[in-house]
JSON list of C-alpha atoms in Angstrom, two decimals:
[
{"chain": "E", "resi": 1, "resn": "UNK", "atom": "CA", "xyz": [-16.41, 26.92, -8.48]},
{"chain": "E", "resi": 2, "resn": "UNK", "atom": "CA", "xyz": [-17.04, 24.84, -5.49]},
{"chain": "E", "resi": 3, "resn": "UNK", "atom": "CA", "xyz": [-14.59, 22.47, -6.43]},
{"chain": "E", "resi": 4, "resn": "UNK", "atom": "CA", "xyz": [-11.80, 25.08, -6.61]},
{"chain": "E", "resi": 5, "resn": "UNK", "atom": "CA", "xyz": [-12.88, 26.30, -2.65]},
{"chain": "E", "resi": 6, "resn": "UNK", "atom": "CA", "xyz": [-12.48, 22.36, -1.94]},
{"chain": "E", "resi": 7, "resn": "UNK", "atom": "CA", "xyz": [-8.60, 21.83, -3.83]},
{"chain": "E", "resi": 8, "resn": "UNK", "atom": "CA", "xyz": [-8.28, 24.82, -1.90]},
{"chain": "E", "resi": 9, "resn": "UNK", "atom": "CA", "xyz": [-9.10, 23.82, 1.92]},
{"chain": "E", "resi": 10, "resn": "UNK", "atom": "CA", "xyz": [-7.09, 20.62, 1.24]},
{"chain": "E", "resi": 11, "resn": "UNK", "atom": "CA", "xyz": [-5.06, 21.44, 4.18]},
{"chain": "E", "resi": 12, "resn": "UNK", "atom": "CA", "xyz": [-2.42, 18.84, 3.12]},
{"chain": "E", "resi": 13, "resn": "UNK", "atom": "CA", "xyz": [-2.64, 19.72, -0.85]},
{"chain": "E", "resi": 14, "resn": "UNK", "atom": "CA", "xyz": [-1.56, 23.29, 0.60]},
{"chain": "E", "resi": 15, "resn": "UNK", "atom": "CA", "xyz": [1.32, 22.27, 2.80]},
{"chain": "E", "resi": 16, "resn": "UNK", "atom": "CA", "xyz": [2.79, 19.66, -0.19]},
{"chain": "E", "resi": 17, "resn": "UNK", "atom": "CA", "xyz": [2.46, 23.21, -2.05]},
{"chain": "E", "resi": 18, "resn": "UNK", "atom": "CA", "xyz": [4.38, 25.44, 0.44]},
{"chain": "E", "resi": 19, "resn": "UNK", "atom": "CA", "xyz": [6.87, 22.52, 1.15]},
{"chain": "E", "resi": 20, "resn": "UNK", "atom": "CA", "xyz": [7.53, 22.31, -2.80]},
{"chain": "E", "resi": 21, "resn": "UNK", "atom": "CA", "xyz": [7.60, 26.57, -2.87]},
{"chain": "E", "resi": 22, "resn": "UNK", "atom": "CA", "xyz": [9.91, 27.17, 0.46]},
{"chain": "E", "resi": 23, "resn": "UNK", "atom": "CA", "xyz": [12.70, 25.00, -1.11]},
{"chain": "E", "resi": 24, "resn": "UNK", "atom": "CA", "xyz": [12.73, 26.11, -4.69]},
{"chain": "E", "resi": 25, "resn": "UNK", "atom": "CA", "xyz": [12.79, 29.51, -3.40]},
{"chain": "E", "resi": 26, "resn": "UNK", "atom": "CA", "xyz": [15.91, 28.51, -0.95]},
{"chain": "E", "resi": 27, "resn": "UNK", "atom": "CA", "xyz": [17.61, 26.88, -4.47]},
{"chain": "E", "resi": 28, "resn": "UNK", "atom": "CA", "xyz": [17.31, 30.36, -5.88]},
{"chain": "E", "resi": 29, "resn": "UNK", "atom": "CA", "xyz": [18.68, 32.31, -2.78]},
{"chain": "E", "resi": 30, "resn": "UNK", "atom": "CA", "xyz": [21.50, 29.77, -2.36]},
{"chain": "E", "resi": 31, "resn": "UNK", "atom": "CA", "xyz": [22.36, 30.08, -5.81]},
{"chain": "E", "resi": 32, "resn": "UNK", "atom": "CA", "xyz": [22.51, 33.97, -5.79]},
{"chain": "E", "resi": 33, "resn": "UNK", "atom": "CA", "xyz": [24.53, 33.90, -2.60]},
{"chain": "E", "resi": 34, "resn": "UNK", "atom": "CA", "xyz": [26.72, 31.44, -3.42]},
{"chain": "E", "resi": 35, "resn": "UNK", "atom": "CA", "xyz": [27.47, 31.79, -6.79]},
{"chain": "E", "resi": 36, "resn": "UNK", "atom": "CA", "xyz": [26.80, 35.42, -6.96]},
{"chain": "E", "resi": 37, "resn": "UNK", "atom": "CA", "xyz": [23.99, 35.17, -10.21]},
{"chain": "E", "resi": 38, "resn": "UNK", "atom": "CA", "xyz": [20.12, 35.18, -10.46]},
{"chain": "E", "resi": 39, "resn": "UNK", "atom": "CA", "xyz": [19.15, 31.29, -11.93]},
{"chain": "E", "resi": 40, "resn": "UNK", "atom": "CA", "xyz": [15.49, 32.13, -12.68]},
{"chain": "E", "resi": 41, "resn": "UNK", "atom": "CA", "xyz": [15.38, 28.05, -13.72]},
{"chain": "E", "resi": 42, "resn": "UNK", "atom": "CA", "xyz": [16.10, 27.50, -9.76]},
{"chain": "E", "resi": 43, "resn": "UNK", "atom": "CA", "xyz": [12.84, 28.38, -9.50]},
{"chain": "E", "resi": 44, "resn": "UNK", "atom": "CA", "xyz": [11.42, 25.29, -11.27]},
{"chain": "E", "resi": 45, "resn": "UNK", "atom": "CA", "xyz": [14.18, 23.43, -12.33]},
{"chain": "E", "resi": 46, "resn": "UNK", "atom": "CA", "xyz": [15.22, 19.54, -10.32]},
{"chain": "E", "resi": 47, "resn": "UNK", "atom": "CA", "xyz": [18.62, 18.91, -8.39]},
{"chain": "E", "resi": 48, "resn": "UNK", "atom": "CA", "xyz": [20.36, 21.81, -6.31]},
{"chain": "E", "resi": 49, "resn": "UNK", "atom": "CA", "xyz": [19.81, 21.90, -2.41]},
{"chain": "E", "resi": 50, "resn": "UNK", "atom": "CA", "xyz": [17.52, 21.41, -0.88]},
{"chain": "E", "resi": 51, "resn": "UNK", "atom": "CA", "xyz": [15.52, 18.93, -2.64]},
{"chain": "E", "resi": 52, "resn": "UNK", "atom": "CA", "xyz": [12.53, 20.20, -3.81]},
{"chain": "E", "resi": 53, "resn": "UNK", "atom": "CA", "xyz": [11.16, 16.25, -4.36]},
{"chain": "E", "resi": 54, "resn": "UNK", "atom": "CA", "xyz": [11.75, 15.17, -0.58]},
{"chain": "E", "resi": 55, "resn": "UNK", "atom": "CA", "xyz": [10.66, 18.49, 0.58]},
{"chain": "E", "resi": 56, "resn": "UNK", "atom": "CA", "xyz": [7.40, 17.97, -0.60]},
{"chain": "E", "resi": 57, "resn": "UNK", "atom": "CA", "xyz": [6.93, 14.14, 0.16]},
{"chain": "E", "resi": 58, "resn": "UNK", "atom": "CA", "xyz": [8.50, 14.80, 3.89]},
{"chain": "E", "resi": 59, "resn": "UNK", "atom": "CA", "xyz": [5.70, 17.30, 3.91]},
{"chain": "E", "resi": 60, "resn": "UNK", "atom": "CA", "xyz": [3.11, 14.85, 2.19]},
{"chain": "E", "resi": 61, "resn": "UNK", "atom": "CA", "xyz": [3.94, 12.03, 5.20]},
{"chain": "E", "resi": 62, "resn": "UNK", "atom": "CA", "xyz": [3.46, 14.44, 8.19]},
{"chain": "E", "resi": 63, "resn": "UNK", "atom": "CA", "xyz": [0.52, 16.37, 6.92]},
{"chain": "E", "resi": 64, "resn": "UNK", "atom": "CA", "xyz": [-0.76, 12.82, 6.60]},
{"chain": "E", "resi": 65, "resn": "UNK", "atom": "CA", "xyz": [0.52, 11.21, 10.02]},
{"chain": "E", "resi": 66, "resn": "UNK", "atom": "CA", "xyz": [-1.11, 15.15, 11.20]},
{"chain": "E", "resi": 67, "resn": "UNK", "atom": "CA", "xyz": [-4.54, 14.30, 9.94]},
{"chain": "E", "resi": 68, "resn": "UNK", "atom": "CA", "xyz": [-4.79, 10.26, 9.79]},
{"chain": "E", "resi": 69, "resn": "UNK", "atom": "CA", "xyz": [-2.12, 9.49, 12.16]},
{"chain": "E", "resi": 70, "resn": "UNK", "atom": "CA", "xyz": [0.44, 6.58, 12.37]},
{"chain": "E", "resi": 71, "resn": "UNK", "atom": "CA", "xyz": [-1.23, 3.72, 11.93]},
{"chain": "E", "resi": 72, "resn": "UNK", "atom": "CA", "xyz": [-3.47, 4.75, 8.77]},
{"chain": "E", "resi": 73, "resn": "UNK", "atom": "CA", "xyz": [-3.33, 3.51, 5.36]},
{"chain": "E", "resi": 74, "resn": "UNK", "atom": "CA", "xyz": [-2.86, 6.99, 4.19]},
{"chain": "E", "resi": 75, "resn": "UNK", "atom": "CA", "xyz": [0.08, 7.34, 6.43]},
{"chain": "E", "resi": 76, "resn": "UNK", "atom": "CA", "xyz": [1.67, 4.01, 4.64]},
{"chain": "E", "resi": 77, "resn": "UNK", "atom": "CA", "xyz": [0.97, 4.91, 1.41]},
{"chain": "E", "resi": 78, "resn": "UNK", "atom": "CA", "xyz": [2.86, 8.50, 1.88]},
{"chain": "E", "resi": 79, "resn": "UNK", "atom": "CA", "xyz": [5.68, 6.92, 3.63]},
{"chain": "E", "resi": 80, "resn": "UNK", "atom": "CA", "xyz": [6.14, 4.34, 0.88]},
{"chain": "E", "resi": 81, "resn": "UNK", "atom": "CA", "xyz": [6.05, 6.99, -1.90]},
{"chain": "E", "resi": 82, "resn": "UNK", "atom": "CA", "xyz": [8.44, 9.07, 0.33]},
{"chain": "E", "resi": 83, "resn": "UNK", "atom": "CA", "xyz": [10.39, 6.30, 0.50]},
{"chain": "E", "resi": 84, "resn": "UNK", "atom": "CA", "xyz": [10.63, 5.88, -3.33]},
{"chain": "E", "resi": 85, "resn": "UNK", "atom": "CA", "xyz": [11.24, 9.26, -4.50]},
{"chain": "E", "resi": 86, "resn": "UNK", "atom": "CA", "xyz": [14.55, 9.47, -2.27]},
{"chain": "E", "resi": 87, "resn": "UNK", "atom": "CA", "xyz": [15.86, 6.48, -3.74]},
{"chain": "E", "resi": 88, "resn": "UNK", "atom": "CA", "xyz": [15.33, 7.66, -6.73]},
{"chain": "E", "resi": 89, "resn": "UNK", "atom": "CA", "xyz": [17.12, 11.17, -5.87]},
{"chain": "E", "resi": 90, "resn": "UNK", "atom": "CA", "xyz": [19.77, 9.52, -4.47]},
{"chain": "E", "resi": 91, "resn": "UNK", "atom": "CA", "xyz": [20.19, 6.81, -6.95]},
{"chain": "E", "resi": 92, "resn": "UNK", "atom": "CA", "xyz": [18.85, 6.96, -10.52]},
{"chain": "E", "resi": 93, "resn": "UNK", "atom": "CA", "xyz": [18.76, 10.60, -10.60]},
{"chain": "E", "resi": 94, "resn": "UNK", "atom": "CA", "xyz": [21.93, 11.64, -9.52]},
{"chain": "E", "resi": 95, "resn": "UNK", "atom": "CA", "xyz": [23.52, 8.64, -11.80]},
{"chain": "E", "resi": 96, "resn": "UNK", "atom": "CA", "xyz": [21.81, 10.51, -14.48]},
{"chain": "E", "resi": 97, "resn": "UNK", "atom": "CA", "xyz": [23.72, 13.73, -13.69]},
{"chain": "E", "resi": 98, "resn": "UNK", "atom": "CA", "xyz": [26.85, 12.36, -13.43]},
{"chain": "E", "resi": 99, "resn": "UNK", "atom": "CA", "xyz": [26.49, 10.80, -16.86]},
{"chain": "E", "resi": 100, "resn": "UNK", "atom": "CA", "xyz": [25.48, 14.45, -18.13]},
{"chain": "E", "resi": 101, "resn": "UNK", "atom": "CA", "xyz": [28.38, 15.58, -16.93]},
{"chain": "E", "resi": 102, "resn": "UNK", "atom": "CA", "xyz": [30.80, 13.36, -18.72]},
{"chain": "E", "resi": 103, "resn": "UNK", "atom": "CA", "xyz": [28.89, 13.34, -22.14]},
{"chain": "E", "resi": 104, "resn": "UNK", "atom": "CA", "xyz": [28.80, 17.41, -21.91]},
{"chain": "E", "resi": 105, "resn": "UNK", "atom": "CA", "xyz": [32.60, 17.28, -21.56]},
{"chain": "E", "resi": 106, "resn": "UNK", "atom": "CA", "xyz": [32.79, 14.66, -24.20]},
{"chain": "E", "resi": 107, "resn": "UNK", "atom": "CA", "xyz": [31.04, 16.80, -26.47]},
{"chain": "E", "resi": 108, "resn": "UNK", "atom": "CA", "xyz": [32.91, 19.91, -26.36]},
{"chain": "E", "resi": 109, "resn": "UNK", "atom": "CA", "xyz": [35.46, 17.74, -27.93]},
{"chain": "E", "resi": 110, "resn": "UNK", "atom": "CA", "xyz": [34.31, 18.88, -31.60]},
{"chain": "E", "resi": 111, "resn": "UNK", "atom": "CA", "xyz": [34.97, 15.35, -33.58]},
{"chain": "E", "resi": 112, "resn": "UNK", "atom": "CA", "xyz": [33.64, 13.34, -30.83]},
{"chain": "E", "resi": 113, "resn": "UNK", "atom": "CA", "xyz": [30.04, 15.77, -31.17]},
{"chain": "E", "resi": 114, "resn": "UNK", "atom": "CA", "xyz": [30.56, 15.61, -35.09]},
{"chain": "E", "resi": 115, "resn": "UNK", "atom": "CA", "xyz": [30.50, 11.86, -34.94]},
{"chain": "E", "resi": 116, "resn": "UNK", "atom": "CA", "xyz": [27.55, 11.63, -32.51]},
{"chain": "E", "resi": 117, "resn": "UNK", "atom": "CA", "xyz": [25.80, 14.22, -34.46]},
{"chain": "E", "resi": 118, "resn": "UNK", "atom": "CA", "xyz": [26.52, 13.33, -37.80]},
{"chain": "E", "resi": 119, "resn": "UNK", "atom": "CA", "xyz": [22.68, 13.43, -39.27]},
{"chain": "E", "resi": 120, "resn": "UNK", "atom": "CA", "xyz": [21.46, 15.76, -36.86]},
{"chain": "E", "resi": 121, "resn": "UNK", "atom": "CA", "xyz": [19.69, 18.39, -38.70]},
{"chain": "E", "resi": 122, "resn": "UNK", "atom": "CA", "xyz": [18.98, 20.36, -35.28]},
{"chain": "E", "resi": 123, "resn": "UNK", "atom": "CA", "xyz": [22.59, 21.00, -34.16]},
{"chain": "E", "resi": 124, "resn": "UNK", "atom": "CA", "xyz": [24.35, 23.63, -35.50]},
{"chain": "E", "resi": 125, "resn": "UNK", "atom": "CA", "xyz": [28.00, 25.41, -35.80]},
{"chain": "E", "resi": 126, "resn": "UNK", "atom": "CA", "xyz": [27.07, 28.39, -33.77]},
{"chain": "E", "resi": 127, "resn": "UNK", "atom": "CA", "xyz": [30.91, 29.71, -32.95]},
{"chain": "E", "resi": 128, "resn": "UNK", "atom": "CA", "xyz": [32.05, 28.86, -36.71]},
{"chain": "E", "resi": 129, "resn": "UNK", "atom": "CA", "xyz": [34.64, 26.76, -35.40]},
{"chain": "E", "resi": 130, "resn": "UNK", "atom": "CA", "xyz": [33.57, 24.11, -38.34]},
{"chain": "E", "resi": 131, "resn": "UNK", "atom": "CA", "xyz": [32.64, 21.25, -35.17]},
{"chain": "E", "resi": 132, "resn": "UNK", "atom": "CA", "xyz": [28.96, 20.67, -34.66]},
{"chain": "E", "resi": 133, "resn": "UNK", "atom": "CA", "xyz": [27.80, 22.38, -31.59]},
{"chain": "E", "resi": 134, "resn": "UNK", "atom": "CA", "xyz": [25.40, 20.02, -29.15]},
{"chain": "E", "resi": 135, "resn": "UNK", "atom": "CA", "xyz": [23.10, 21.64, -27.07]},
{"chain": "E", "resi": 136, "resn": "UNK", "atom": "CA", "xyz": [24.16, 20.75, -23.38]},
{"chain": "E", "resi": 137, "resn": "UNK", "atom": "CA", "xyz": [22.36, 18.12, -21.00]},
{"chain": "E", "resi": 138, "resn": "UNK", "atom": "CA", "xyz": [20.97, 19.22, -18.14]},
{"chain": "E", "resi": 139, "resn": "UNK", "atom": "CA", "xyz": [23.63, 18.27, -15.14]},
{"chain": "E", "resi": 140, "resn": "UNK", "atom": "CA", "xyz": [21.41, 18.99, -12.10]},
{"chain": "E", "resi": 141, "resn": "UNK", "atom": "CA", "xyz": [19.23, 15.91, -12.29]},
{"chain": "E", "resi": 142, "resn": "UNK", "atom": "CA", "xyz": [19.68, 14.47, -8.86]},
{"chain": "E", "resi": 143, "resn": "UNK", "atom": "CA", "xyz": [20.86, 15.13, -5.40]},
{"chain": "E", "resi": 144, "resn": "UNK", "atom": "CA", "xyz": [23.41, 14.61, -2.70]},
{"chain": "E", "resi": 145, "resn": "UNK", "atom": "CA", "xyz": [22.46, 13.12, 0.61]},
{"chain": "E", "resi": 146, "resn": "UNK", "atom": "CA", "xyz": [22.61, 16.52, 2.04]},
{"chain": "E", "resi": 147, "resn": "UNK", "atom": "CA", "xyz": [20.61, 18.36, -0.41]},
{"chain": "E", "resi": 148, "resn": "UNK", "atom": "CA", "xyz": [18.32, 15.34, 0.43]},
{"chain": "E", "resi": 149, "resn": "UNK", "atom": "CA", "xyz": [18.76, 15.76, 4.32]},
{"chain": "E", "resi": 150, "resn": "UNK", "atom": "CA", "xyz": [18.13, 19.44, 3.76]},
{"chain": "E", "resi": 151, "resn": "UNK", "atom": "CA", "xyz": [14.54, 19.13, 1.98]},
{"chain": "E", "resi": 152, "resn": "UNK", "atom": "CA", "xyz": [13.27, 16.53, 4.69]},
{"chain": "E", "resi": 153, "resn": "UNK", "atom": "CA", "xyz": [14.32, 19.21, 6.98]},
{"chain": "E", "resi": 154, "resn": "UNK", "atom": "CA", "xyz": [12.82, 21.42, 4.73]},
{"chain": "E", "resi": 155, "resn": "UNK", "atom": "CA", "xyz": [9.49, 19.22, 4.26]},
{"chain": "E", "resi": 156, "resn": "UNK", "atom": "CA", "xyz": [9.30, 18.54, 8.19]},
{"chain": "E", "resi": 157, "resn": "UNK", "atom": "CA", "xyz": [10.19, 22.33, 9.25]},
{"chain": "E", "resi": 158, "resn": "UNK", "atom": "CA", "xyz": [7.30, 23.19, 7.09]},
{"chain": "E", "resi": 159, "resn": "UNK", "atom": "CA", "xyz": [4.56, 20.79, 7.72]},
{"chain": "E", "resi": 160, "resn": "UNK", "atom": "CA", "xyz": [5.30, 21.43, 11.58]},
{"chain": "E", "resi": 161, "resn": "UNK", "atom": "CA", "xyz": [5.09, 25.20, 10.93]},
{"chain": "E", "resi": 162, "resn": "UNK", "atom": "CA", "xyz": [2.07, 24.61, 8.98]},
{"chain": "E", "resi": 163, "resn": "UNK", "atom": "CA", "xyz": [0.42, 22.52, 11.00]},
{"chain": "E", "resi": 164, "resn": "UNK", "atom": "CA", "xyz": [1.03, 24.81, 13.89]},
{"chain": "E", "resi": 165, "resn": "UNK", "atom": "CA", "xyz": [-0.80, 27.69, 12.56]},
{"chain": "E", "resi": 166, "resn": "UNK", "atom": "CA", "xyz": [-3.67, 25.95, 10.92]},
{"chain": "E", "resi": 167, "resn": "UNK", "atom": "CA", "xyz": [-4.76, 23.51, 13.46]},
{"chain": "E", "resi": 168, "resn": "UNK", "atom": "CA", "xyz": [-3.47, 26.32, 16.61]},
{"chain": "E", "resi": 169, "resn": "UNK", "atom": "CA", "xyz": [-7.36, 26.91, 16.78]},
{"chain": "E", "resi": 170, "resn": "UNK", "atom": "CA", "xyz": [-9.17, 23.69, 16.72]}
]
């Protein structure tokens, strides 16, 4: 059990945590407000603003820079890996969800989806329309600049909040 009261008092673990938690939970307001339905998968699910990836590395680096400071290791590792996982939402990932996009539209063009999935025993022809019905790939893979802007907001806002309140005493 002691090693659950040490994951625990990770102060930086816990901020990466709250970080990752404050923006899904902004993903699922945003989505009710602005599109007027409850997404339960905005809870969990990638893409969407604000990033839930950069939120939690932006929090990662300054927890970091917070506890080893500027010119640490630590503080170079984090910033590297921060800077890799916004590349990656802003490149690769989003690519990814703009090709989803256009092979989703492709497919609900029925002989285009029967030729793709001619000996694919898993698809089915759910609305009886005789055309082999694909399930959909998932669009929200990457991010915008500003859903990217918004979770290092988010990430920062956080880990400054954070940091505020658990080292206020020390």
């Amino acid at each position: 059990m002691r090693i659950f009261s040490m994951i625990l008092s990770n102060h930086i673990l816990n901020l990466c945590v709250l970080a990752w938690l404050c923006a899904q939970c902004c993903k699922f307001l945003l989505t009710f407000l602005v599109k007027g339905r409850v997404a339960p998968e905005r809870l969990y699910g990638s893409g969407g603003m604000p990033s839930a990836h950069t939120a939690l590395v932006c929090s990662l680096m300054m927890g970091t820079v917070r506890q080893c400071g500027y010119s640490s290791a630590e503080f170079a590792v984090t910033a590297v890996l921060a800077s890799i996982v916004i590349y990656d939402a802003l490149g690769v990932r989003r690519a990814s969800g703009r090709h989803a996009r256009v092979i989703n539209k492709l497919l609900e063009i029925g002989p285009i989806a029967d030729a793709i999935y001619e000996d694919d025993d898993t698809v089915t022809d759910e609305d009886g329309d005789g055309h082999k019905d694909p399930k959909k790939l998932n669009e929200l893979i990457g991010h915008t600049p500003m859903e990217v802007l918004g979770g290092a907001l988010m990430g920062i806002i956080v880990s400054m909040i954070y940091n505020y309140f658990v080292y206020m005493n020390r």
